[in-house]
mmCIF file of C-alpha atoms in Angstrom:
data_model
loop_
_atom_site.group_PDB
_atom_site.id
_atom_site.type_symbol
_atom_site.label_atom_id
_atom_site.label_comp_id
_atom_site.label_asym_id
_atom_site.label_seq_id
_atom_site.Cartn_x
_atom_site.Cartn_y
_atom_site.Cartn_z
ATOM 1 C CA UNK N 1 -8.393 -1.163 58.295
ATOM 2 C CA UNK N 2 -9.002 2.714 58.176
ATOM 3 C CA UNK N 3 -5.669 3.165 60.737
ATOM 4 C CA UNK N 4 -3.605 0.883 59.290
ATOM 5 C CA UNK N 5 -3.896 3.042 55.521
ATOM 6 C CA UNK N 6 -3.425 5.936 58.338
ATOM 7 C CA UNK N 7 -0.295 4.568 59.394
ATOM 8 C CA UNK N 8 1.341 2.796 56.548
ATOM 9 C CA UNK N 9 1.036 6.821 55.117
ATOM 10 C CA UNK N 10 2.630 8.283 58.168
ATOM 11 C CA UNK N 11 5.981 5.808 57.292
ATOM 12 C CA UNK N 12 6.369 6.857 54.076
ATOM 13 C CA UNK N 13 6.543 9.698 54.384
ATOM 14 C CA UNK N 14 8.158 9.831 58.052
ATOM 15 C CA UNK N 15 10.541 7.843 55.016
ATOM 16 C CA UNK N 16 10.744 10.333 52.169
ATOM 17 C CA UNK N 17 11.900 12.879 54.702
ATOM 18 C CA UNK N 18 14.754 11.021 56.037
ATOM 19 C CA UNK N 19 15.647 9.933 52.934
ATOM 20 C CA UNK N 20 16.016 13.567 52.002
ATOM 21 C CA UNK N 21 17.396 15.366 54.685
ATOM 22 C CA UNK N 22 20.316 12.164 54.404
ATOM 23 C CA UNK N 23 20.513 13.790 50.809
ATOM 24 C CA UNK N 24 20.384 17.458 52.086
ATOM 25 C CA UNK N 25 22.989 16.792 55.218
ATOM 26 C CA UNK N 26 25.489 13.438 53.830
ATOM 27 C CA UNK N 27 27.478 15.828 52.147
ATOM 28 C CA UNK N 28 27.852 18.349 55.371
ATOM 29 C CA UNK N 29 28.519 15.404 57.691
ATOM 30 C CA UNK N 30 31.491 14.370 55.492
ATOM 31 C CA UNK N 31 32.224 18.248 55.385
ATOM 32 C CA UNK N 32 32.459 18.075 58.985
ATOM 33 C CA UNK N 33 34.316 14.625 59.396
ATOM 34 C CA UNK N 34 36.563 16.126 56.723
ATOM 35 C CA UNK N 35 37.004 18.506 59.071
ATOM 36 C CA UNK N 36 38.861 17.238 61.189
ATOM 37 C CA UNK N 37 40.922 14.288 59.458
ATOM 38 C CA UNK N 38 44.937 15.392 57.760
ATOM 39 C CA UNK N 39 44.958 15.625 54.155
ATOM 40 C CA UNK N 40 47.375 12.677 53.493
ATOM 41 C CA UNK N 41 44.474 10.688 55.232
ATOM 42 C CA UNK N 42 41.472 12.181 53.236
ATOM 43 C CA UNK N 43 43.473 11.634 49.958
ATOM 44 C CA UNK N 44 44.257 7.929 50.893
ATOM 45 C CA UNK N 45 40.397 7.295 51.803
ATOM 46 C CA UNK N 46 38.634 10.015 50.746
ATOM 47 C CA UNK N 47 34.950 8.718 53.030
ATOM 48 C CA UNK N 48 36.500 7.966 56.811
ATOM 49 C CA UNK N 49 36.408 8.763 60.505
ATOM 50 C CA UNK N 50 38.977 9.960 61.062
ATOM 51 C CA UNK N 51 41.922 8.598 63.145
ATOM 52 C CA UNK N 52 41.870 11.181 65.884
ATOM 53 C CA UNK N 53 40.502 14.463 66.468
ATOM 54 C CA UNK N 54 42.449 17.464 65.908
ATOM 55 C CA UNK N 55 41.767 20.909 65.566
ATOM 56 C CA UNK N 56 44.582 21.813 63.576
ATOM 57 C CA UNK N 57 42.652 22.300 60.409
ATOM 58 C CA UNK N 58 40.758 24.857 62.116
ATOM 59 C CA UNK N 59 43.569 26.817 63.766
ATOM 60 C CA UNK N 60 45.814 27.013 59.682
ATOM 61 C CA UNK N 61 42.146 28.038 58.188
ATOM 62 C CA UNK N 62 41.773 30.417 60.826
ATOM 63 C CA UNK N 63 45.048 32.287 61.521
ATOM 64 C CA UNK N 64 46.714 31.140 57.964
ATOM 65 C CA UNK N 65 44.213 31.629 55.399
ATOM 66 C CA UNK N 66 42.752 34.849 56.860
ATOM 67 C CA UNK N 67 39.450 32.880 56.978
ATOM 68 C CA UNK N 68 39.602 34.635 60.372
ATOM 69 C CA UNK N 69 39.293 38.301 58.508
ATOM 70 C CA UNK N 70 36.640 37.303 56.415
ATOM 71 C CA UNK N 71 34.758 35.962 59.256
ATOM 72 C CA UNK N 72 34.988 39.250 60.726
ATOM 73 C CA UNK N 73 33.880 41.048 57.856
ATOM 74 C CA UNK N 74 30.878 38.922 57.529
ATOM 75 C CA UNK N 75 30.010 39.165 60.974
ATOM 76 C CA UNK N 76 29.868 43.235 60.678
ATOM 77 C CA UNK N 77 28.298 43.454 57.660
ATOM 78 C CA UNK N 78 25.391 41.187 58.110
ATOM 79 C CA UNK N 79 24.925 42.068 61.666
ATOM 80 C CA UNK N 80 24.634 45.359 61.202
ATOM 81 C CA UNK N 81 22.120 45.272 58.089
ATOM 82 C CA UNK N 82 20.238 42.693 59.886
ATOM 83 C CA UNK N 83 19.360 44.854 62.989
ATOM 84 C CA UNK N 84 19.132 48.298 60.927
ATOM 85 C CA UNK N 85 16.558 46.813 58.202
ATOM 86 C CA UNK N 86 14.399 44.642 61.245
ATOM 87 C CA UNK N 87 14.987 47.857 63.662
ATOM 88 C CA UNK N 88 13.494 50.108 59.799
ATOM 89 C CA UNK N 89 10.310 47.738 59.179
ATOM 90 C CA UNK N 90 9.762 46.505 63.152
ATOM 91 C CA UNK N 91 8.946 50.299 63.520
ATOM 92 C CA UNK N 92 7.091 51.115 59.517
ATOM 93 C CA UNK N 93 5.346 48.135 59.514
ATOM 94 C CA UNK N 94 3.656 49.098 62.629
ATOM 95 C CA UNK N 95 2.498 52.709 62.112
ATOM 96 C CA UNK N 96 1.238 51.003 58.484
ATOM 97 C CA UNK N 97 -1.171 48.214 60.452
ATOM 98 C CA UNK N 98 -1.905 50.734 63.068
ATOM 99 C CA UNK N 99 -2.002 54.205 62.407
ATOM 100 C CA UNK N 100 -4.895 55.622 60.058
ATOM 101 C CA UNK N 101 -3.803 57.996 57.892
ATOM 102 C CA UNK N 102 -3.956 58.962 54.933
ATOM 103 C CA UNK N 103 -2.085 58.052 52.021
ATOM 104 C CA UNK N 104 -2.005 54.680 54.080
ATOM 105 C CA UNK N 105 -2.644 52.118 51.665
ATOM 106 C CA UNK N 106 -0.455 54.057 49.258
ATOM 107 C CA UNK N 107 2.925 54.536 51.113
ATOM 108 C CA UNK N 108 2.190 50.372 51.897
ATOM 109 C CA UNK N 109 2.143 49.611 48.353
ATOM 110 C CA UNK N 110 5.402 52.003 47.630
ATOM 111 C CA UNK N 111 7.068 49.522 49.939
ATOM 112 C CA UNK N 112 5.914 46.778 49.325
ATOM 113 C CA UNK N 113 5.793 47.336 45.056
ATOM 114 C CA UNK N 114 10.032 46.856 46.199
ATOM 115 C CA UNK N 115 9.144 43.145 46.354
ATOM 116 C CA UNK N 116 8.191 42.492 42.163
ATOM 117 C CA UNK N 117 11.856 44.118 41.333
ATOM 118 C CA UNK N 118 14.675 41.959 41.424
ATOM 119 C CA UNK N 119 16.998 44.295 43.255
ATOM 120 C CA UNK N 120 20.698 43.286 41.623
ATOM 121 C CA UNK N 121 18.552 44.995 38.615
ATOM 122 C CA UNK N 122 19.333 48.143 40.478
ATOM 123 C CA UNK N 123 23.222 47.637 40.565
ATOM 124 C CA UNK N 124 24.996 49.558 38.123
ATOM 125 C CA UNK N 125 22.834 53.100 39.028
ATOM 126 C CA UNK N 126 23.367 52.074 42.840
ATOM 127 C CA UNK N 127 27.030 51.899 41.882
ATOM 128 C CA UNK N 128 27.388 54.579 40.108
ATOM 129 C CA UNK N 129 25.762 56.622 43.404
ATOM 130 C CA UNK N 130 28.292 54.895 46.188
ATOM 131 C CA UNK N 131 30.616 56.281 43.635
ATOM 132 C CA UNK N 132 30.262 59.582 43.742
ATOM 133 C CA UNK N 133 29.323 59.590 48.216
ATOM 134 C CA UNK N 134 32.985 57.712 48.095
ATOM 135 C CA UNK N 135 30.828 54.052 49.932
ATOM 136 C CA UNK N 136 32.983 51.457 46.874
ATOM 137 C CA UNK N 137 35.353 49.712 49.393
ATOM 138 C CA UNK N 138 33.237 49.976 52.759
ATOM 139 C CA UNK N 139 31.571 48.108 54.575
ATOM 140 C CA UNK N 140 28.727 50.196 56.024
ATOM 141 C CA UNK N 141 27.843 50.805 51.823
ATOM 142 C CA UNK N 142 27.573 46.748 51.733
ATOM 143 C CA UNK N 143 25.745 46.787 55.156
ATOM 144 C CA UNK N 144 23.588 50.096 53.869
ATOM 145 C CA UNK N 145 22.330 47.937 50.501
ATOM 146 C CA UNK N 146 21.953 44.597 52.166
ATOM 147 C CA UNK N 147 18.900 46.523 54.482
ATOM 148 C CA UNK N 148 18.124 48.204 52.224
ATOM 149 C CA UNK N 149 17.142 45.333 49.697
ATOM 150 C CA UNK N 150 15.247 43.625 52.498
ATOM 151 C CA UNK N 151 12.529 46.190 54.074
ATOM 152 C CA UNK N 152 9.782 45.298 51.486
ATOM 153 C CA UNK N 153 9.830 41.260 52.623
ATOM 154 C CA UNK N 154 10.638 42.363 56.364
ATOM 155 C CA UNK N 155 8.101 44.809 55.829
ATOM 156 C CA UNK N 156 5.189 42.091 54.019
ATOM 157 C CA UNK N 157 5.536 39.281 57.149
ATOM 158 C CA UNK N 158 5.592 42.015 59.895
ATOM 159 C CA UNK N 159 2.459 43.755 58.450
ATOM 160 C CA UNK N 160 0.842 40.674 58.320
ATOM 161 C CA UNK N 161 1.278 39.174 61.182
ATOM 162 C CA UNK N 162 0.122 42.163 63.160
ATOM 163 C CA UNK N 163 -2.984 42.554 61.737
ATOM 164 C CA UNK N 164 -3.534 38.752 63.133
ATOM 165 C CA UNK N 165 -3.063 40.402 66.734
ATOM 166 C CA UNK N 166 -6.463 41.603 68.963
ATOM 167 C CA UNK N 167 -5.319 45.515 69.211
ATOM 168 C CA UNK N 168 -6.456 45.475 72.991
ATOM 169 C CA UNK N 169 -3.694 45.451 74.813
ATOM 170 C CA UNK N 170 -2.738 48.630 73.161
ATOM 171 C CA UNK N 171 -5.765 49.987 73.303
ATOM 172 C CA UNK N 172 -5.733 49.837 77.094
ATOM 173 C CA UNK N 173 -2.712 51.150 77.321
ATOM 174 C CA UNK N 174 -3.184 53.896 76.119
ATOM 175 C CA UNK N 175 -6.445 54.732 78.274
ATOM 176 C CA UNK N 176 -3.708 54.047 81.154
ATOM 177 C CA UNK N 177 -2.040 56.887 78.716
ATOM 178 C CA UNK N 178 0.578 55.816 77.381
ATOM 179 C CA UNK N 179 2.168 57.581 74.027
ATOM 180 C CA UNK N 180 3.029 55.479 70.647
ATOM 181 C CA UNK N 181 6.473 55.509 71.544
ATOM 182 C CA UNK N 182 6.338 52.771 75.033
ATOM 183 C CA UNK N 183 2.987 51.052 73.054
ATOM 184 C CA UNK N 184 5.341 50.105 70.352
ATOM 185 C CA UNK N 185 8.268 49.072 72.583
ATOM 186 C CA UNK N 186 6.614 47.607 75.877
ATOM 187 C CA UNK N 187 3.125 46.832 74.287
ATOM 188 C CA UNK N 188 3.807 45.194 70.227
ATOM 189 C CA UNK N 189 7.959 44.478 69.958
ATOM 190 C CA UNK N 190 7.155 41.495 72.359
ATOM 191 C CA UNK N 191 3.729 40.326 70.115
ATOM 192 C CA UNK N 192 5.937 40.754 67.546
ATOM 193 C CA UNK N 193 8.728 38.144 68.259
ATOM 194 C CA UNK N 194 8.139 35.286 65.846
ATOM 195 C CA UNK N 195 7.242 37.816 62.700
ATOM 196 C CA UNK N 196 11.199 39.549 63.810
ATOM 197 C CA UNK N 197 12.257 35.703 64.514
ATOM 198 C CA UNK N 198 11.068 34.805 60.422
ATOM 199 C CA UNK N 199 12.456 38.802 59.533
ATOM 200 C CA UNK N 200 16.096 38.023 61.255
ATOM 201 C CA UNK N 201 16.579 34.623 60.178
ATOM 202 C CA UNK N 202 15.359 35.228 55.999
ATOM 203 C CA UNK N 203 17.702 38.256 56.392
ATOM 204 C CA UNK N 204 21.085 36.837 57.734
ATOM 205 C CA UNK N 205 20.635 33.575 55.316
ATOM 206 C CA UNK N 206 20.775 35.281 51.944
ATOM 207 C CA UNK N 207 23.036 38.240 53.084
ATOM 208 C CA UNK N 208 25.576 35.544 54.653
ATOM 209 C CA UNK N 209 25.723 33.642 52.110
ATOM 210 C CA UNK N 210 25.844 36.385 49.342
ATOM 211 C CA UNK N 211 28.819 36.089 46.547
ATOM 212 C CA UNK N 212 27.911 39.114 44.164
ATOM 213 C CA UNK N 213 27.522 42.932 45.751
ATOM 214 C CA UNK N 214 30.995 41.518 47.676
ATOM 215 C CA UNK N 215 31.865 41.041 44.126
ATOM 216 C CA UNK N 216 31.154 44.204 43.023
ATOM 217 C CA UNK N 217 31.477 46.614 45.576
ATOM 218 C CA UNK N 218 34.644 45.412 47.422
ATOM 219 C CA UNK N 219 38.318 45.978 46.048
ATOM 220 C CA UNK N 220 40.163 45.542 48.761
ATOM 221 C CA UNK N 221 41.412 41.491 50.485
ATOM 222 C CA UNK N 222 41.086 42.898 53.753
ATOM 223 C CA UNK N 223 37.876 43.644 53.632
ATOM 224 C CA UNK N 224 36.206 40.515 51.578
ATOM 225 C CA UNK N 225 33.202 38.445 53.027
ATOM 226 C CA UNK N 226 32.980 35.290 53.464
ATOM 227 C CA UNK N 227 31.854 33.691 50.374
ATOM 228 C CA UNK N 228 34.398 36.162 48.389
ATOM 229 C CA UNK N 229 37.086 35.280 50.436
ATOM 230 C CA UNK N 230 36.400 31.936 50.210
ATOM 231 C CA UNK N 231 37.067 31.601 46.618
ATOM 232 C CA UNK N 232 40.462 32.808 47.002
ATOM 233 C CA UNK N 233 40.674 30.220 49.969
ATOM 234 C CA UNK N 234 39.347 27.009 47.226
ATOM 235 C CA UNK N 235 42.617 28.355 44.709
ATOM 236 C CA UNK N 236 45.173 28.400 47.767
ATOM 237 C CA UNK N 237 44.261 25.660 48.930
ATOM 238 C CA UNK N 238 42.701 23.393 46.670
ATOM 239 C CA UNK N 239 44.644 20.308 47.411
ATOM 240 C CA UNK N 240 44.768 20.404 51.253
ATOM 241 C CA UNK N 241 40.753 18.787 51.784
ATOM 242 C CA UNK N 242 41.377 19.070 55.209
ATOM 243 C CA UNK N 243 41.612 22.845 55.646
ATOM 244 C CA UNK N 244 38.563 23.396 52.820
ATOM 245 C CA UNK N 245 36.611 21.574 54.970
ATOM 246 C CA UNK N 246 37.382 22.947 57.768
ATOM 247 C CA UNK N 247 37.325 26.529 56.010
ATOM 248 C CA UNK N 248 33.733 25.415 55.048
ATOM 249 C CA UNK N 249 32.277 24.334 58.531
ATOM 250 C CA UNK N 250 33.304 27.879 59.784
ATOM 251 C CA UNK N 251 31.513 29.674 57.269
ATOM 252 C CA UNK N 252 28.555 27.622 57.967
ATOM 253 C CA UNK N 253 28.582 27.171 62.098
ATOM 254 C CA UNK N 254 26.939 31.244 62.518
ATOM 255 C CA UNK N 255 24.117 30.157 59.822
ATOM 256 C CA UNK N 256 23.105 26.657 61.685
ATOM 257 C CA UNK N 257 23.653 28.881 65.021
ATOM 258 C CA UNK N 258 21.111 31.505 63.836
ATOM 259 C CA UNK N 259 18.406 28.347 62.366
ATOM 260 C CA UNK N 260 18.966 26.507 65.987
ATOM 261 C CA UNK N 261 18.130 29.656 68.176
ATOM 262 C CA UNK N 262 15.566 30.479 65.810
ATOM 263 C CA UNK N 263 13.560 28.213 65.267
ATOM 264 C CA UNK N 264 10.131 27.731 68.264
ATOM 265 C CA UNK N 265 10.382 31.233 66.782
ATOM 266 C CA UNK N 266 10.073 31.033 63.351
ATOM 267 C CA UNK N 267 7.750 27.981 63.338
ATOM 268 C CA UNK N 268 4.942 29.520 65.570
ATOM 269 C CA UNK N 269 5.525 32.871 63.246
ATOM 270 C CA UNK N 270 5.081 31.128 60.144
ATOM 271 C CA UNK N 271 1.648 29.345 61.596
ATOM 272 C CA UNK N 272 0.270 32.154 63.413
ATOM 273 C CA UNK N 273 -1.565 32.701 60.814
ATOM 274 C CA UNK N 274 -3.058 29.564 60.032
ATOM 275 C CA UNK N 275 -3.590 29.139 63.873
ATOM 276 C CA UNK N 276 -6.185 31.994 63.304
#
């Protein structure tokens, strides 16, 4: 009887999960299918399969609608911001979790206090600071802002992961004469790979999808990122739904690739604390 009840519970849980997946991914699937259909076919029958597969919609969105420019800007800003954030956070988290020095707890609290302050509340001082430094309407300025905004969360995740790792390998390497730089590169970085994957994905997605900062800090259409560029795209191609769907799919491709490639590392990083 107990086994039967467990089986029923498993079936109910699976049914609920598949129902949620259908609701969550159903619209995305319709958009992906619609990107291969003609606009006349979509207007005549909104839901349906393409009569023949064609990439004309993607070529039109990529070239005519300037999605290529927005995509390149977003890729440059997002990859640069995430790389800078992960590099700074990994080194800081390693020092705070492994080194013993006066003021270490205060410094860690200072970094983690950034989690309690919404970054958008400081936009006005950042705007005037950027204005005086000539960073308004520049992609490096946007990159630095995203990187700094993600440092507190990234340090929090990597520190928690590092504190759960044994120090035996590092102590053995010290006995062999390895300096701190060699310890960090050869021992710490490979061990913290799951945490770095978690931080990368959790910083990549909001940075790629952010609409607020590019709207405020950028002025040139040639420097717009995908979220801001899509607003102009929606206005110009409101009646051309096939091209609109193709542009949305192009904007979603990097996120899908990042999640697909980092899934195993994300699960390892999120469950590392529970497995100990």
